[in-house]
Tab-separated table of C-alpha atoms in Angstrom:
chain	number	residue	atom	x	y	z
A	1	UNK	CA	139.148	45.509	110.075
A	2	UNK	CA	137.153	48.602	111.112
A	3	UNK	CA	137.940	51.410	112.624
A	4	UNK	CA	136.273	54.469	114.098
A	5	UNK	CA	137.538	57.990	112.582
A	6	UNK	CA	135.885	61.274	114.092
A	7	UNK	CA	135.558	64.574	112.667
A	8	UNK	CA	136.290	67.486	114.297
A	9	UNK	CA	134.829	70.338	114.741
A	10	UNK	CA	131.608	68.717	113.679
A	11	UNK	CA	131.580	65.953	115.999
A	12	UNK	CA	130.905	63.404	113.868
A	13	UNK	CA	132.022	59.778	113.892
A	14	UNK	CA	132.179	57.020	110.786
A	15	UNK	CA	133.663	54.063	109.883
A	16	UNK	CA	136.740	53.767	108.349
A	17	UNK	CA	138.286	50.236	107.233
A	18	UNK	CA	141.645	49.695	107.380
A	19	UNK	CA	143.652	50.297	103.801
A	20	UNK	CA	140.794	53.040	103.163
A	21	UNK	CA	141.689	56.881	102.792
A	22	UNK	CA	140.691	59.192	105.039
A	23	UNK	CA	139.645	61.608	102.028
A	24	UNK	CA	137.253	58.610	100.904
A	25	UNK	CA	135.549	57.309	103.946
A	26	UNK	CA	134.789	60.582	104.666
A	27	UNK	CA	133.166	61.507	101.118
A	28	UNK	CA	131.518	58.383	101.073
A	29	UNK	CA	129.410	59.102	104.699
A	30	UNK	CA	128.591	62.879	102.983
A	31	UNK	CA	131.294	64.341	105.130
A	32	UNK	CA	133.120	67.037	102.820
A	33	UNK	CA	136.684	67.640	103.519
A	34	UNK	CA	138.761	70.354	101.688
A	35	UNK	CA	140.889	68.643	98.745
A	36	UNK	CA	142.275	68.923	95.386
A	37	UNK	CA	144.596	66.650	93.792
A	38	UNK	CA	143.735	63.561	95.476
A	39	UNK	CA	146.855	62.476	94.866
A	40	UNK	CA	149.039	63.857	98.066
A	41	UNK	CA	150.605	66.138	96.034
A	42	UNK	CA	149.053	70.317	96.375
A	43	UNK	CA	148.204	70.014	100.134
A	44	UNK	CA	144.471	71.718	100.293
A	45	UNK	CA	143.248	68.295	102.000
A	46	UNK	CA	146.190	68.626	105.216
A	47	UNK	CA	144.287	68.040	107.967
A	48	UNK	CA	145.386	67.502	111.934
A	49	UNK	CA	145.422	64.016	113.736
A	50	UNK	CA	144.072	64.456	117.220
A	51	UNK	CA	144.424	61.202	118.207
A	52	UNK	CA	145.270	57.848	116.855
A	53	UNK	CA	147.516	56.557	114.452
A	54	UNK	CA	147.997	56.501	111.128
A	55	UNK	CA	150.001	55.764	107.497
A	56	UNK	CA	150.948	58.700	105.575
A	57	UNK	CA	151.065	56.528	102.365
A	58	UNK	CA	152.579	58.183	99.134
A	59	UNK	CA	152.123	62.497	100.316
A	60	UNK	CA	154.382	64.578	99.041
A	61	UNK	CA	158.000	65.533	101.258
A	62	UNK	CA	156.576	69.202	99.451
A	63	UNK	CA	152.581	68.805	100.189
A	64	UNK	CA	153.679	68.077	103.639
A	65	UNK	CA	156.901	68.693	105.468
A	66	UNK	CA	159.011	66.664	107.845
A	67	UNK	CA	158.162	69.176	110.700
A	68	UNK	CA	154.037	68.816	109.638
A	69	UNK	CA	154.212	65.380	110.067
A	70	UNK	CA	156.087	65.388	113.323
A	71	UNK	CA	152.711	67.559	114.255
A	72	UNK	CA	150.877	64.708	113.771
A	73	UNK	CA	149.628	66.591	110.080
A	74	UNK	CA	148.441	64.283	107.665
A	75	UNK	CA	147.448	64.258	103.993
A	76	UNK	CA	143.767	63.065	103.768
A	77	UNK	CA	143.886	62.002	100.480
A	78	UNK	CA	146.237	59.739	101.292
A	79	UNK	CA	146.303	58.818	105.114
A	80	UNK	CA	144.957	55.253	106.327
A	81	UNK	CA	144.464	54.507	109.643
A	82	UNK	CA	146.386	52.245	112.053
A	83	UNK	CA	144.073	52.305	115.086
A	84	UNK	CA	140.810	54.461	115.700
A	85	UNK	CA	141.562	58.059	114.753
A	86	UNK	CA	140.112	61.842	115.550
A	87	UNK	CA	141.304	64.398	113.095
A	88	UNK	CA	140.378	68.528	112.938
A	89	UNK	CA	140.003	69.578	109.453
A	90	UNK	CA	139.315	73.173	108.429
A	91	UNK	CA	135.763	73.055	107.604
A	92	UNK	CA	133.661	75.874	107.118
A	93	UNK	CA	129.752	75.695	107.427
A	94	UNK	CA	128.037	76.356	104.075
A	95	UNK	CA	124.129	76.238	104.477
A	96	UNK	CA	123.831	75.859	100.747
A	97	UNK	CA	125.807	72.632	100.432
A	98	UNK	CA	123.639	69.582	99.653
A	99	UNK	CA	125.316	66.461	101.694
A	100	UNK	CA	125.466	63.779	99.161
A	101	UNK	CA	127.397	60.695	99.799
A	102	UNK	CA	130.314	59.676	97.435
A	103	UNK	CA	128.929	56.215	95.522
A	104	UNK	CA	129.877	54.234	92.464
A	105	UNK	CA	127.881	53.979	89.406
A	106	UNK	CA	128.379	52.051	86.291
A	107	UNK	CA	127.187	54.204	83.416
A	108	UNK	CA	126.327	53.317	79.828
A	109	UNK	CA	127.213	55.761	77.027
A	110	UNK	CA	124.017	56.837	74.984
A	111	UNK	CA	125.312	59.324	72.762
A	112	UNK	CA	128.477	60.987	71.519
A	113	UNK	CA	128.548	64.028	69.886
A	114	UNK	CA	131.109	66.540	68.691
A	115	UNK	CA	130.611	69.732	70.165
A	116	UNK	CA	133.718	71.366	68.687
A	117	UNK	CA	136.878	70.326	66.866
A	118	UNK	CA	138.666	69.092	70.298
A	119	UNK	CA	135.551	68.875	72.569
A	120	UNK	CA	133.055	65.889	72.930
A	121	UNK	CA	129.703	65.607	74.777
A	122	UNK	CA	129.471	62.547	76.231
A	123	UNK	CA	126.266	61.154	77.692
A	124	UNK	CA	125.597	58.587	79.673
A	125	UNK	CA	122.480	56.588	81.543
A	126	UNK	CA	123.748	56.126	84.730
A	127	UNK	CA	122.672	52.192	86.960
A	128	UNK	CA	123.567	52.394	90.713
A	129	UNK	CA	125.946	49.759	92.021
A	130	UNK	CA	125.069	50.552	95.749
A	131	UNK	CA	122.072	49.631	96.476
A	132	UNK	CA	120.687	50.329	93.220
A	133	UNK	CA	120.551	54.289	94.462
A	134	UNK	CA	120.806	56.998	91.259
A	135	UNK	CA	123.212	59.743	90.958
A	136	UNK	CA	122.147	62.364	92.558
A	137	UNK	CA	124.433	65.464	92.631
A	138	UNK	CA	124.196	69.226	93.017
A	139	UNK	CA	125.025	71.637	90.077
A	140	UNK	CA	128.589	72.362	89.735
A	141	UNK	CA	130.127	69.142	91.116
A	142	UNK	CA	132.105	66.409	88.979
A	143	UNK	CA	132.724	62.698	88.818
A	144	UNK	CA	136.003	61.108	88.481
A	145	UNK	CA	135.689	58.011	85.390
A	146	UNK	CA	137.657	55.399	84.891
A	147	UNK	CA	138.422	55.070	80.843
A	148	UNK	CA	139.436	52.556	78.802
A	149	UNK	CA	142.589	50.445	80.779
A	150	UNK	CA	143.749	53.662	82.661
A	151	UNK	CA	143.875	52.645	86.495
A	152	UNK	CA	143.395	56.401	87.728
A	153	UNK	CA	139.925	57.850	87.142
A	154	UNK	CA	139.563	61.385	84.970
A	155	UNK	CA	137.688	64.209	86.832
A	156	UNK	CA	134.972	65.727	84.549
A	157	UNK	CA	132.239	68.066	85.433
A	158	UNK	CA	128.522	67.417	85.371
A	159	UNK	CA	127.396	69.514	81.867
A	160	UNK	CA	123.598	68.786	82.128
A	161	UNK	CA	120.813	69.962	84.895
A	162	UNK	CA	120.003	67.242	87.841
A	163	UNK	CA	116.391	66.879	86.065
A	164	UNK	CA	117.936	65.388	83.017
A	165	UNK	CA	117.845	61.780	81.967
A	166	UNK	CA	121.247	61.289	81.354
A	167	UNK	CA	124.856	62.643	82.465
A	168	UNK	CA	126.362	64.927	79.955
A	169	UNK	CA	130.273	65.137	80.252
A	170	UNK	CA	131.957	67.746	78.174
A	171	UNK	CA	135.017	66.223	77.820
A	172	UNK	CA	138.383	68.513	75.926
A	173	UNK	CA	141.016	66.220	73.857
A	174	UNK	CA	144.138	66.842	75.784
A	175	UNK	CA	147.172	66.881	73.803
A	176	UNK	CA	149.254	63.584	74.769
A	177	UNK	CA	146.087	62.612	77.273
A	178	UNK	CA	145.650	58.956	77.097
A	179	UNK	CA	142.183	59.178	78.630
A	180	UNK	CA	140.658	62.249	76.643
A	181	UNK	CA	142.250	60.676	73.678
A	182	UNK	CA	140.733	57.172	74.278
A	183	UNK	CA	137.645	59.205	73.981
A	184	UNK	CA	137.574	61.171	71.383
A	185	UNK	CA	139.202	58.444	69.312
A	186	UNK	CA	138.201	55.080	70.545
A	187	UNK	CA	134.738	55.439	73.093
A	188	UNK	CA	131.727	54.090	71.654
A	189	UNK	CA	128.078	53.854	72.144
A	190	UNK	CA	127.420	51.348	74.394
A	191	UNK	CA	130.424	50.953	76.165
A	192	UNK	CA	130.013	50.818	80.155
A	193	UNK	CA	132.166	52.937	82.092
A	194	UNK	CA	132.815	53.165	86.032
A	195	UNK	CA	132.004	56.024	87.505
A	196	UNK	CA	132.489	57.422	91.499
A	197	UNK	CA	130.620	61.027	92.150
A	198	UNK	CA	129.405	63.300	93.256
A	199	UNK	CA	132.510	65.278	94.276
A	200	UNK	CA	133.375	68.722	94.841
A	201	UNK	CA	132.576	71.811	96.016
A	202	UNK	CA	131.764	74.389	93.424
A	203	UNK	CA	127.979	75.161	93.677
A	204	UNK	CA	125.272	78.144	93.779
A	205	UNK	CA	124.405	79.615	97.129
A	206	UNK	CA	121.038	80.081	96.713
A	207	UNK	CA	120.311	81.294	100.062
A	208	UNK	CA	122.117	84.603	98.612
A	209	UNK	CA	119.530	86.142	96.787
A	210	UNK	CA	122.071	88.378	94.395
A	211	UNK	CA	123.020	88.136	90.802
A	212	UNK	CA	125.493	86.034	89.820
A	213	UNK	CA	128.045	86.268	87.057
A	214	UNK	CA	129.543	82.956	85.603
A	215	UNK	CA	132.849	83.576	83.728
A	216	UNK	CA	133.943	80.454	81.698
A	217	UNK	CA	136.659	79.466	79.590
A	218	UNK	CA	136.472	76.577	77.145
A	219	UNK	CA	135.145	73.462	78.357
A	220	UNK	CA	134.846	75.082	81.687
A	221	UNK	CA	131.701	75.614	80.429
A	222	UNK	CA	130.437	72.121	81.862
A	223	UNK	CA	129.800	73.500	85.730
A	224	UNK	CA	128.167	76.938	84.796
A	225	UNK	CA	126.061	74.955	82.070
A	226	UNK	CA	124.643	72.601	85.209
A	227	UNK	CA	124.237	75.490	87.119
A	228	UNK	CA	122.332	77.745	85.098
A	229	UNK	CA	120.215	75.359	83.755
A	230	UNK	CA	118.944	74.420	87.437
A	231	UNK	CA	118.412	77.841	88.176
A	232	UNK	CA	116.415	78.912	84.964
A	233	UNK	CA	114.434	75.287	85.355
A	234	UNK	CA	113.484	76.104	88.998
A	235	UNK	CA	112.135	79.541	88.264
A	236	UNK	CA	115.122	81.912	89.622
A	237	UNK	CA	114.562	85.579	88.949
A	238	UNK	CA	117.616	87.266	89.941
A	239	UNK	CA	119.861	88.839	86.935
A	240	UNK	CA	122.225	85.809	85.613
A	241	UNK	CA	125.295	86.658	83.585
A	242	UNK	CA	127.332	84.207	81.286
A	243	UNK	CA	130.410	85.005	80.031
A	244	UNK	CA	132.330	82.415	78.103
A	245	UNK	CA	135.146	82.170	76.565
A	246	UNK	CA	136.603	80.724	73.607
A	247	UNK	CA	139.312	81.346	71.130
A	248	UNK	CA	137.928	80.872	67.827
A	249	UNK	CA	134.386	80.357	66.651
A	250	UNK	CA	134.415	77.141	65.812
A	251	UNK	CA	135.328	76.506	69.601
A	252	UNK	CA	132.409	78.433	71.196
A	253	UNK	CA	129.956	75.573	72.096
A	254	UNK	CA	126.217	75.869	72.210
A	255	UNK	CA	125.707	79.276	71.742
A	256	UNK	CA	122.410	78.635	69.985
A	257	UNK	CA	120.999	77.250	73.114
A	258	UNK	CA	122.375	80.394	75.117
A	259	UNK	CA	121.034	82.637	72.771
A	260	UNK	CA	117.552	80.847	73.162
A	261	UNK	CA	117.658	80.930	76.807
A	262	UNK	CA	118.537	84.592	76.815
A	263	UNK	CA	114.975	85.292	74.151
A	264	UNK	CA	112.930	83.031	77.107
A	265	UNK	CA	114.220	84.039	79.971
A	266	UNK	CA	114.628	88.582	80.629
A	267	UNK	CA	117.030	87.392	83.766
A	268	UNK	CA	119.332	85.690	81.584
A	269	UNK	CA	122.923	87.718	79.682
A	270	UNK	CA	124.849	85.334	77.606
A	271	UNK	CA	127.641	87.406	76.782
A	272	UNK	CA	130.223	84.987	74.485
A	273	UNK	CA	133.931	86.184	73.501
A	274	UNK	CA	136.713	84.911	71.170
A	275	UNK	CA	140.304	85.481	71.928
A	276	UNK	CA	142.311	84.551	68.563
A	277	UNK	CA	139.350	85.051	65.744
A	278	UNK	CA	140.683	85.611	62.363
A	279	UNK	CA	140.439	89.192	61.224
A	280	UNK	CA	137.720	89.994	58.882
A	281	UNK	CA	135.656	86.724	59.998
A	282	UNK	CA	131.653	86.766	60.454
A	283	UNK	CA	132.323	87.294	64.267
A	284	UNK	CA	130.604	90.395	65.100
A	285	UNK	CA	130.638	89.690	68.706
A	286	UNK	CA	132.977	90.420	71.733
A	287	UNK	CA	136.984	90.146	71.447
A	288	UNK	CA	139.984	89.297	73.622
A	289	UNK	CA	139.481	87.415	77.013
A	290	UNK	CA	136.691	86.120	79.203
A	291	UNK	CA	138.137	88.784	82.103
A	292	UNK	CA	138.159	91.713	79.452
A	293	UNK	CA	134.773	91.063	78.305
A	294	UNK	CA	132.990	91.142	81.793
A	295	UNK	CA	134.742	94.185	82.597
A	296	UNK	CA	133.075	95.974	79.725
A	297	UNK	CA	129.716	94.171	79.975
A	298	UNK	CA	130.107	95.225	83.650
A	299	UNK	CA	131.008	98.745	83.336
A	300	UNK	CA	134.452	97.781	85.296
A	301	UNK	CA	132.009	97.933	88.439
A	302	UNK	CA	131.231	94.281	89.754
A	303	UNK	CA	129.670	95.204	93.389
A	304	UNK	CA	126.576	93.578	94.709
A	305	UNK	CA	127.475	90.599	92.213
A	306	UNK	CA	128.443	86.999	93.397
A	307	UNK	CA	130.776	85.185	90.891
A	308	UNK	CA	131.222	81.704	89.840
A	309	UNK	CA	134.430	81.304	87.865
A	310	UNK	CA	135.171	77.920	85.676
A	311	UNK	CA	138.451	77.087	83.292
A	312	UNK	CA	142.075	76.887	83.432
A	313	UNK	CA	144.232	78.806	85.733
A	314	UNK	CA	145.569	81.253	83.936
A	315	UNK	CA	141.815	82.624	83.136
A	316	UNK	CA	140.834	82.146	86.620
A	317	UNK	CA	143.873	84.796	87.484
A	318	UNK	CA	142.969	87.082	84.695
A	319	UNK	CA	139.663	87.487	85.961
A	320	UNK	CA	139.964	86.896	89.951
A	321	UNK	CA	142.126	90.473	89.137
A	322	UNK	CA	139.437	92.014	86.915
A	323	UNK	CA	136.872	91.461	89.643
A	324	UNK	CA	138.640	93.041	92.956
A	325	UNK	CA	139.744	95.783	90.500
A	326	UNK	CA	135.898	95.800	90.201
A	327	UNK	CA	135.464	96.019	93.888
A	328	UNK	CA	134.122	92.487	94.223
A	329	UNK	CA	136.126	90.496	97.078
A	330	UNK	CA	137.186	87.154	98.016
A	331	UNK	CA	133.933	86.272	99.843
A	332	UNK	CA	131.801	86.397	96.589
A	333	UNK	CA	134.271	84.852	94.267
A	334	UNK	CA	134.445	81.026	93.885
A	335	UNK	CA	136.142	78.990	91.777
A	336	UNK	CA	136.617	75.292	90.419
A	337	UNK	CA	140.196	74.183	88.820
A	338	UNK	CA	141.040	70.779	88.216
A	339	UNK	CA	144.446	69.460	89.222
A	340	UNK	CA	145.720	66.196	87.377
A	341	UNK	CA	149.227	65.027	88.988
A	342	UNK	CA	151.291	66.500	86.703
A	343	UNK	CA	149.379	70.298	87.367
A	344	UNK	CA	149.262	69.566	91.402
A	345	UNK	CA	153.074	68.805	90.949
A	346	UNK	CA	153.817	72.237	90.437
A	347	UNK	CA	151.076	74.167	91.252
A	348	UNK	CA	150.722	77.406	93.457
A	349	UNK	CA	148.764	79.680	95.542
A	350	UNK	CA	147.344	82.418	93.969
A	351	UNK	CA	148.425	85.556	95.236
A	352	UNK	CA	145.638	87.411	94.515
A	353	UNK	CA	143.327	84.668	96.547
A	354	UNK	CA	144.058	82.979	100.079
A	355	UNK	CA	141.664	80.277	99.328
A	356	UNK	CA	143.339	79.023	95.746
């Protein structure tokens, strides 16, 4: 059975079948709704029913209270509907946004290669499933893959520019990870993986014609990679920053190609830094953190900048701070962080940042 599920404010009405997500129909008509976890456990994709009913399915008592739901609040992620529905979800207009639709791809791997002792570049030649369509995605975004036997798909962001022939997935061995460890241990050439994309949110606005900064910590290098890469490609002449991140040098991952982009193109800063580098090593560059090293690239003075930040929470923090210490606000600060459902669990607001 179908059902009819409208969007409000935008006024917009799909299809929705019955046992489907609200979270999913949505993503898969190009309708973006806020969301995280997926898995009815942080909150960030609580939106209100209007009218209709629904199933709240398996949300969190803690994502969403007794009193929410007596408000008719739902968890998108993991609401199906019971009748036709009309929800209002908190969405803000964003002019950059490209409106692709969620699909599913199967994807062949082409090439593995280590990129550091616990990170491996994946690639893959993507075959549409849905009518044969390609992936088409906009820097910054992820897909979620299914490894191995796992049931729930992995979230791992796009490494490689849109005009590349493959998908490049940088893709950091988790300690106790089944999936990263199926990877880096048992994933071979040829395999065929399934695939679901694009998702997210994290992307330039172009529209905004000043620099940008990209702060990145360890494989959070994938989105910034993607994104800099499309806007070197397409000709962009405003200043472009990267600082990344890494603890030792065997960590730090392609730096020659940085370094080569940065002798090509005048608009381009690669700025790398290593956080636990042995004393007395052949590192001659930058030490301590990602947040310290952009405040003294920057001059502690980060106005007129825009800022695309990438890795795990605790760097985010560290350099959300740095930034509006550096008199750069909440407006021109955007983030990505991943949330498995042990991390959305637990997880918290920042306090430095409404929108985390």
């Amino acid at each position: 059975m179908t059902y009819q599920l409208t969007i409000e404010p935008l006024g917009q009405t799909i299809d929705i079948a019955e046992g489907q997500t609200v979270l999913d129909a949505c993503l898969r008509a190009g309708v973006w709704l806020p969301h995280a976890c997926g898995h009815g456990l942080c909150g960030t994709c609580k939106v209100q029913t209007v009218d209709g009913e629904i199933e709240h399915g398996e949300a969190s008592p803690f994502a969403l209270m007794d009193f929410e739901r007596e408000e008719a609040k739902c968890l998108a992620c993991c609401a199906t509907p019971m009748s036709d529905l009309t929800i209002e979800a908190d969405i803000d207009p964003e002019p950059d946004a490209q409106f692709l639709p969620l699909m599913d791809f199967t994807a062949e791997v082409t090439r593995i290669e280590a990129l550091t002792p616990t990170i491996k570049g994946v690639f893959l030649r993507v075959e549409g499933v849905e009518g044969g369509d390609a992936l088409r995605f906009q820097p910054g975004q992820y897909v979620n893959v299914w490894i191995g036997k796992e049931a729930t798909p992995r979230a791992f962001s796009i490494a490689s520019a849109p005009s590349a022939d493959e998908i490049e997935l940088n893709i950091r061995l988790v300690p106790g990870g089944s999936a990263t460890t199926y990877v880096h241990e048992q994933l071979a050439v040829g395999e065929r993986l399934q695939l679901s994309g694009p998702l997210g949110r994290f992307f330039v606005r172009k529209s905004d014609p000043r620099p940008l900064v990209f702060m990145a910590g360890g494989s959070g290098l994938s989105s910034p990679r993607s994104m800099i890469l499309d806007l070197l490609e397409s000709g962009d002449q405003r200043q472009i920053v990267l600082v990344h991140g890494a603890r030792t040098a065997d960590e730090l991952y392609y730096r020659d190609a940085f370094e080569a982009l940065t002798t090509r193109h005048d608009n381009f800063t690669y700025v790398p830094v290593l956080s636990a580098e042995a004393q007395g090593s052949a590192w001659a560059g930058e030490r301590g953190y990602v947040h310290e090293a952009a405040g003294s690239h920057f001059g502690y003075d980060f106005r007129g900048w825009r800022a695309y930040l990438c890795g795990p929470p605790p760097m985010i923090e560290s350099c959300i701070a740095a930034l509006m210490q550096g008199r750069l606000f909440e407006k021109d600060i955007f983030t990505e962080k991943f949330l498995s459902a042990a991390d959305a669990s637990h997880a918290t607001r920042s306090p430095l940042f409404r929108s985390l």
